[in-house]
Amino acid sequence: MKTGSALTLDFTIAGVQKAGTTALAQYLDQNAGLYLPPTKETHYFRRAPTTGSPADRPFSHLSRHFVDAPPGALLGDATPVYLYWPNALALLHDHNPALRVVVSLRHPVTRAYSAWSMQVRRGKEPLSFGEAIRSGRDRVSHSPLGVNLFYAYVERGFYYQQMTRLFSLFSKDQVFVLRSDDIASENPVLQDLQRFLGVTPCVLTPLTTNVQPGSLPARADLASDFEYLQSLFEEDIRQTAQLTGLDLSDWLSGPPALAETGYS
């Protein structure tokens, strides 16, 4: 909330990348009691992995995004790398121990493929998908503290460790976890989310742009890659379901296109 020249974030969408967080931010921004800046990802609490001092970046780098926030509105940020990135959650806790944290989870195989596709479109990824999720992981393990902003297609999908770190800093009643396929204007989950954030729910208008995650392409040449990832993630899916209370049982059958096309 903004009080005079002081500013404190009330909530953040901390994860995960390629899990509908753009749509989620746009839906929440429809509530007059909430304010999210036009720039979706401020990245203010993401520091170089080997540092973490708030002095790395002046607070004005965050506050400038909220100059147009109306008085009394609850202030939020949507930077989905925070769940994965070292120091980010701790810095958020230092900023506001009472912060409310929202996390959207997507099937980790579809998330990995979507993230790889994004980097290909941006011209940052020279490797095939199969290479990127196998030998390409060396780019992550050889990065400082074993994290990488661009190529962690597999690592970002191990949700259990990330959620465990989150719950070590914030109590479970400060965290709202949902599935990415629950992000729809008519879904009661988004009404529950608005209440969780401390505002009276409003009727949400369906989005006209395609900012929600889709399923995997039905390509037989990718089947072995999808099966490989599914085997990597299965135990983590079980642990994440137990930790968060989400029903992820359908994820154990494979991501959407695998289950629908018989690639499992």
CSV table of C-alpha atoms in Angstrom, one decimal:
chain,number,residue,atom,x,y,z
A,1,MET,CA,0.0,0.0,0.0
A,2,LYS,CA,1.2,3.5,-0.7
A,3,THR,CA,1.2,6.0,2.2
A,4,GLY,CA,2.6,9.3,1.3
A,5,SER,CA,6.0,8.7,-0.3
A,6,ALA,CA,6.3,5.2,1.4
A,7,LEU,CA,5.4,2.1,-0.6
A,8,THR,CA,5.0,-1.5,0.5
A,9,LEU,CA,3.9,-4.4,-1.7
A,10,ASP,CA,0.9,-6.2,-0.4
A,11,PHE,CA,1.0,-9.2,-2.7
A,12,THR,CA,3.1,-10.7,-5.4
A,13,ILE,CA,2.5,-13.3,-8.1
A,14,ALA,CA,5.8,-15.1,-7.6
A,15,GLY,CA,5.5,-18.0,-10.0
A,16,VAL,CA,5.7,-19.8,-12.2
A,17,GLN,CA,7.0,-18.7,-15.6
A,18,LYS,CA,4.8,-19.8,-18.5
A,19,ALA,CA,1.9,-20.7,-16.2
A,20,GLY,CA,-0.7,-18.1,-17.1
A,21,THR,CA,0.7,-15.3,-14.8
A,22,THR,CA,0.0,-12.6,-17.4
A,23,ALA,CA,-3.6,-13.6,-17.6
A,24,LEU,CA,-3.8,-13.8,-13.8
A,25,ALA,CA,-2.3,-10.3,-13.4
A,26,GLN,CA,-4.7,-8.9,-15.9
A,27,TYR,CA,-7.7,-10.5,-14.1
A,28,LEU,CA,-6.6,-9.2,-10.7
A,29,ASP,CA,-6.1,-5.7,-12.2
A,30,GLN,CA,-9.8,-5.6,-13.0
A,31,ASN,CA,-10.5,-5.3,-9.3
A,32,ALA,CA,-10.5,-1.6,-8.3
A,33,GLY,CA,-9.1,-2.5,-4.9
A,34,LEU,CA,-6.0,-3.9,-6.4
A,35,TYR,CA,-3.2,-2.3,-8.4
A,36,LEU,CA,-0.6,-4.0,-10.6
A,37,PRO,CA,1.7,-1.8,-12.7
A,38,PRO,CA,1.4,-1.7,-16.5
A,39,THR,CA,4.9,-3.3,-16.6
A,40,LYS,CA,4.1,-6.8,-15.5
A,41,GLU,CA,7.6,-8.0,-14.3
A,42,THR,CA,9.5,-5.5,-12.3
A,43,HIS,CA,12.2,-8.0,-11.3
A,44,TYR,CA,13.1,-5.7,-8.4
A,45,PHE,CA,13.7,-8.5,-6.0
A,46,ARG,CA,15.8,-10.6,-8.4
A,47,ARG,CA,19.5,-10.1,-7.6
A,48,ALA,CA,22.7,-11.6,-9.0
A,49,PRO,CA,22.7,-15.1,-7.5
A,50,THR,CA,26.0,-14.5,-5.6
A,51,THR,CA,24.8,-11.3,-3.9
A,52,GLY,CA,21.4,-10.2,-2.5
A,53,SER,CA,21.8,-6.9,-1.0
A,54,PRO,CA,18.9,-4.5,-1.4
A,55,ALA,CA,21.6,-1.9,-2.1
A,56,ASP,CA,22.2,-3.5,-5.4
A,57,ARG,CA,19.2,-1.6,-6.8
A,58,PRO,CA,17.7,1.7,-5.5
A,59,PHE,CA,14.1,1.4,-4.2
A,60,SER,CA,13.1,3.9,-6.8
A,61,HIS,CA,13.5,1.2,-9.3
A,62,LEU,CA,10.4,-0.4,-7.7
A,63,SER,CA,8.4,2.6,-6.6
A,64,ARG,CA,8.5,4.2,-10.0
A,65,HIS,CA,6.1,1.5,-11.2
A,66,PHE,CA,3.5,2.5,-8.7
A,67,VAL,CA,3.3,6.3,-9.2
A,68,ASP,CA,-0.2,6.0,-10.7
A,69,ALA,CA,-1.6,3.7,-8.0
A,70,PRO,CA,-4.7,5.1,-6.4
A,71,PRO,CA,-4.7,5.8,-2.6
A,72,GLY,CA,-5.8,2.8,-0.6
A,73,ALA,CA,-5.3,0.2,-3.3
A,74,LEU,CA,-3.5,-2.9,-2.4
A,75,LEU,CA,-0.3,-3.0,-4.4
A,76,GLY,CA,1.0,-6.1,-6.3
A,77,ASP,CA,3.7,-7.3,-8.6
A,78,ALA,CA,3.8,-10.2,-11.0
A,79,THR,CA,7.4,-11.4,-11.5
A,80,PRO,CA,7.2,-15.2,-11.8
A,81,VAL,CA,10.9,-15.8,-11.6
A,82,TYR,CA,10.8,-15.0,-7.9
A,83,LEU,CA,9.8,-18.5,-6.8
A,84,TYR,CA,12.8,-20.0,-8.6
A,85,TRP,CA,15.5,-17.4,-8.1
A,86,PRO,CA,17.9,-17.5,-5.1
A,87,ASN,CA,17.4,-14.7,-2.6
A,88,ALA,CA,14.2,-13.3,-4.2
A,89,LEU,CA,11.8,-14.8,-1.6
A,90,ALA,CA,14.0,-13.8,1.3
A,91,LEU,CA,14.2,-10.3,0.0
A,92,LEU,CA,10.4,-10.2,-0.4
A,93,HIS,CA,10.0,-11.3,3.2
A,94,ASP,CA,12.5,-8.6,4.3
A,95,HIS,CA,10.4,-6.1,2.4
A,96,ASN,CA,7.1,-7.2,3.9
A,97,PRO,CA,6.8,-10.2,6.3
A,98,ALA,CA,3.0,-10.0,5.9
A,99,LEU,CA,3.2,-10.2,2.1
A,100,ARG,CA,0.6,-12.5,0.4
A,101,VAL,CA,2.1,-14.7,-2.3
A,102,VAL,CA,0.3,-16.2,-5.3
A,103,VAL,CA,1.7,-19.1,-7.2
A,104,SER,CA,0.3,-20.6,-10.4
A,105,LEU,CA,1.5,-24.1,-11.3
A,106,ARG,CA,1.5,-25.7,-14.7
A,107,HIS,CA,2.3,-29.2,-15.7
A,108,PRO,CA,6.1,-29.1,-15.7
A,109,VAL,CA,6.5,-30.8,-19.1
A,110,THR,CA,4.2,-28.3,-20.9
A,111,ARG,CA,5.9,-25.5,-18.9
A,112,ALA,CA,9.3,-26.7,-20.1
A,113,TYR,CA,8.3,-26.9,-23.7
A,114,SER,CA,6.6,-23.5,-23.6
A,115,ALA,CA,9.7,-21.9,-22.0
A,116,TRP,CA,12.0,-23.4,-24.6
A,117,SER,CA,9.7,-22.2,-27.4
A,118,MET,CA,9.8,-18.7,-26.0
A,119,GLN,CA,13.6,-18.6,-26.0
A,120,VAL,CA,13.6,-19.9,-29.6
A,121,ARG,CA,11.3,-17.2,-30.7
A,122,ARG,CA,13.5,-14.6,-29.0
A,123,GLY,CA,16.5,-15.9,-30.8
A,124,LYS,CA,18.3,-17.0,-27.6
A,125,GLU,CA,18.1,-20.8,-27.9
A,126,PRO,CA,20.2,-22.6,-30.6
A,127,LEU,CA,19.5,-26.1,-29.2
A,128,SER,CA,16.7,-28.4,-30.1
A,129,PHE,CA,14.2,-29.2,-27.4
A,130,GLY,CA,15.7,-32.6,-26.8
A,131,GLU,CA,19.2,-31.2,-26.5
A,132,ALA,CA,18.1,-28.4,-24.3
A,133,ILE,CA,16.5,-30.7,-21.7
A,134,ARG,CA,19.4,-33.1,-21.7
A,135,SER,CA,23.0,-31.8,-22.4
A,136,GLY,CA,21.7,-28.2,-22.4
A,137,ARG,CA,21.2,-28.5,-18.6
A,138,ASP,CA,24.9,-28.0,-18.2
A,139,ARG,CA,24.3,-24.4,-19.0
A,140,VAL,CA,22.3,-24.2,-15.8
A,141,SER,CA,24.5,-26.3,-13.5
A,142,HIS,CA,27.6,-24.3,-14.6
A,143,SER,CA,25.9,-21.0,-13.9
A,144,PRO,CA,26.5,-19.2,-10.5
A,145,LEU,CA,24.7,-21.1,-7.8
A,146,GLY,CA,23.3,-23.5,-10.4
A,147,VAL,CA,20.5,-21.1,-11.6
A,148,ASN,CA,20.0,-19.6,-15.1
A,149,LEU,CA,17.5,-17.0,-16.2
A,150,PHE,CA,17.0,-18.4,-19.7
A,151,TYR,CA,17.7,-22.1,-19.9
A,152,ALA,CA,16.3,-23.7,-16.7
A,153,TYR,CA,13.5,-25.4,-18.6
A,154,VAL,CA,13.8,-28.5,-16.5
A,155,GLU,CA,15.0,-27.0,-13.2
A,156,ARG,CA,12.1,-24.6,-12.9
A,157,GLY,CA,9.7,-27.5,-13.1
A,158,PHE,CA,10.8,-29.1,-9.9
A,159,TYR,CA,8.2,-27.3,-7.8
A,160,TYR,CA,8.6,-29.1,-4.5
A,161,GLN,CA,11.9,-27.6,-3.5
A,162,GLN,CA,10.8,-24.1,-4.6
A,163,MET,CA,7.5,-24.4,-2.7
A,164,THR,CA,9.3,-25.7,0.4
A,165,ARG,CA,11.5,-22.7,0.4
A,166,LEU,CA,8.5,-20.5,0.0
A,167,PHE,CA,6.7,-22.1,3.0
A,168,SER,CA,9.9,-21.7,5.1
A,169,LEU,CA,9.6,-18.0,4.8
A,170,PHE,CA,5.8,-17.4,4.6
A,171,SER,CA,3.1,-19.2,6.4
A,172,LYS,CA,0.7,-21.3,4.4
A,173,ASP,CA,-2.2,-18.9,5.1
A,174,GLN,CA,-0.1,-16.2,3.3
A,175,VAL,CA,0.2,-18.3,0.2
A,176,PHE,CA,-2.4,-19.0,-2.5
A,177,VAL,CA,-1.6,-21.8,-4.9
A,178,LEU,CA,-3.6,-22.6,-8.0
A,179,ARG,CA,-3.3,-24.5,-11.2
A,180,SER,CA,-2.8,-22.6,-14.4
A,181,ASP,CA,-5.8,-24.3,-16.0
A,182,ASP,CA,-8.0,-22.7,-13.3
A,183,ILE,CA,-7.2,-19.2,-14.6
A,184,ALA,CA,-10.5,-18.3,-16.3
A,185,SER,CA,-12.9,-15.4,-15.6
A,186,GLU,CA,-15.8,-17.7,-14.6
A,187,ASN,CA,-13.8,-19.9,-12.3
A,188,PRO,CA,-14.7,-19.5,-8.6
A,189,VAL,CA,-11.0,-20.0,-7.8
A,190,LEU,CA,-10.4,-16.4,-8.9
A,191,GLN,CA,-13.1,-15.2,-6.7
A,192,ASP,CA,-11.5,-17.0,-3.8
A,193,LEU,CA,-8.2,-15.5,-4.8
A,194,GLN,CA,-9.6,-11.9,-4.6
A,195,ARG,CA,-10.9,-12.6,-1.1
A,196,PHE,CA,-7.6,-14.1,-0.1
A,197,LEU,CA,-5.9,-10.8,-1.2
A,198,GLY,CA,-8.3,-8.9,1.1
A,199,VAL,CA,-10.7,-7.3,-1.4
A,200,THR,CA,-14.4,-7.8,-2.3
A,201,PRO,CA,-14.5,-10.0,-5.4
A,202,CYS,CA,-15.6,-8.3,-8.6
A,203,VAL,CA,-17.1,-10.0,-11.7
A,204,LEU,CA,-14.3,-10.6,-14.1
A,205,THR,CA,-14.4,-9.8,-17.8
A,206,PRO,CA,-13.0,-12.5,-20.1
A,207,LEU,CA,-9.7,-11.6,-21.7
A,208,THR,CA,-9.7,-11.0,-25.4
A,209,THR,CA,-6.0,-11.7,-25.9
A,210,ASN,CA,-4.5,-15.2,-25.7
A,211,VAL,CA,-2.3,-15.0,-22.6
A,212,GLN,CA,-3.2,-18.4,-21.1
A,213,PRO,CA,-1.0,-21.4,-21.4
A,214,GLY,CA,-2.0,-24.1,-23.9
A,215,SER,CA,-1.1,-27.7,-24.2
A,216,LEU,CA,1.8,-29.5,-25.9
A,217,PRO,CA,1.8,-29.9,-29.7
A,218,ALA,CA,0.8,-33.4,-30.9
A,219,ARG,CA,4.2,-34.1,-32.6
A,220,ALA,CA,5.4,-37.7,-32.6
A,221,ASP,CA,9.0,-36.6,-33.0
A,222,LEU,CA,8.8,-35.0,-29.5
A,223,ALA,CA,7.2,-38.0,-27.8
A,224,SER,CA,10.4,-39.4,-26.4
A,225,ASP,CA,11.3,-36.0,-25.0
A,226,PHE,CA,8.0,-35.6,-23.3
A,227,GLU,CA,8.2,-39.1,-21.9
A,228,TYR,CA,11.7,-38.4,-20.6
A,229,LEU,CA,10.6,-35.3,-18.8
A,230,GLN,CA,7.5,-37.0,-17.4
A,231,SER,CA,9.7,-39.6,-15.8
A,232,LEU,CA,11.9,-36.9,-14.3
A,233,PHE,CA,9.0,-35.0,-12.8
A,234,GLU,CA,6.7,-37.7,-11.5
A,235,GLU,CA,8.0,-37.9,-8.0
A,236,ASP,CA,8.2,-34.2,-7.7
A,237,ILE,CA,4.6,-33.9,-8.8
A,238,ARG,CA,3.5,-36.3,-6.0
A,239,GLN,CA,5.5,-34.3,-3.4
A,240,THR,CA,4.2,-31.0,-4.7
A,241,ALA,CA,0.6,-32.2,-4.5
A,242,GLN,CA,1.1,-33.4,-0.9
A,243,LEU,CA,2.8,-30.1,0.1
A,244,THR,CA,0.3,-27.8,-1.5
A,245,GLY,CA,-2.9,-29.7,-1.2
A,246,LEU,CA,-3.6,-29.3,-5.0
A,247,ASP,CA,-5.1,-32.3,-6.8
A,248,LEU,CA,-2.4,-33.0,-9.4
A,249,SER,CA,-3.3,-36.7,-10.0
A,250,ASP,CA,-4.1,-36.1,-13.7
A,251,TRP,CA,-0.5,-34.8,-14.1
A,252,LEU,CA,0.8,-38.2,-13.4
A,253,SER,CA,-0.8,-39.5,-16.6
A,254,GLY,CA,1.3,-37.0,-18.6
A,255,PRO,CA,0.8,-33.4,-19.8
A,256,PRO,CA,-2.4,-32.6,-21.8
A,257,ALA,CA,-1.3,-33.6,-25.3
A,258,LEU,CA,0.5,-36.7,-24.2
A,259,ALA,CA,-2.6,-38.0,-22.4
A,260,GLU,CA,-4.8,-37.0,-25.4
A,261,THR,CA,-2.7,-38.4,-28.1
A,262,GLY,CA,-1.4,-41.6,-26.4
A,263,TYR,CA,2.2,-40.5,-26.2
A,264,SER,CA,2.5,-41.7,-22.6
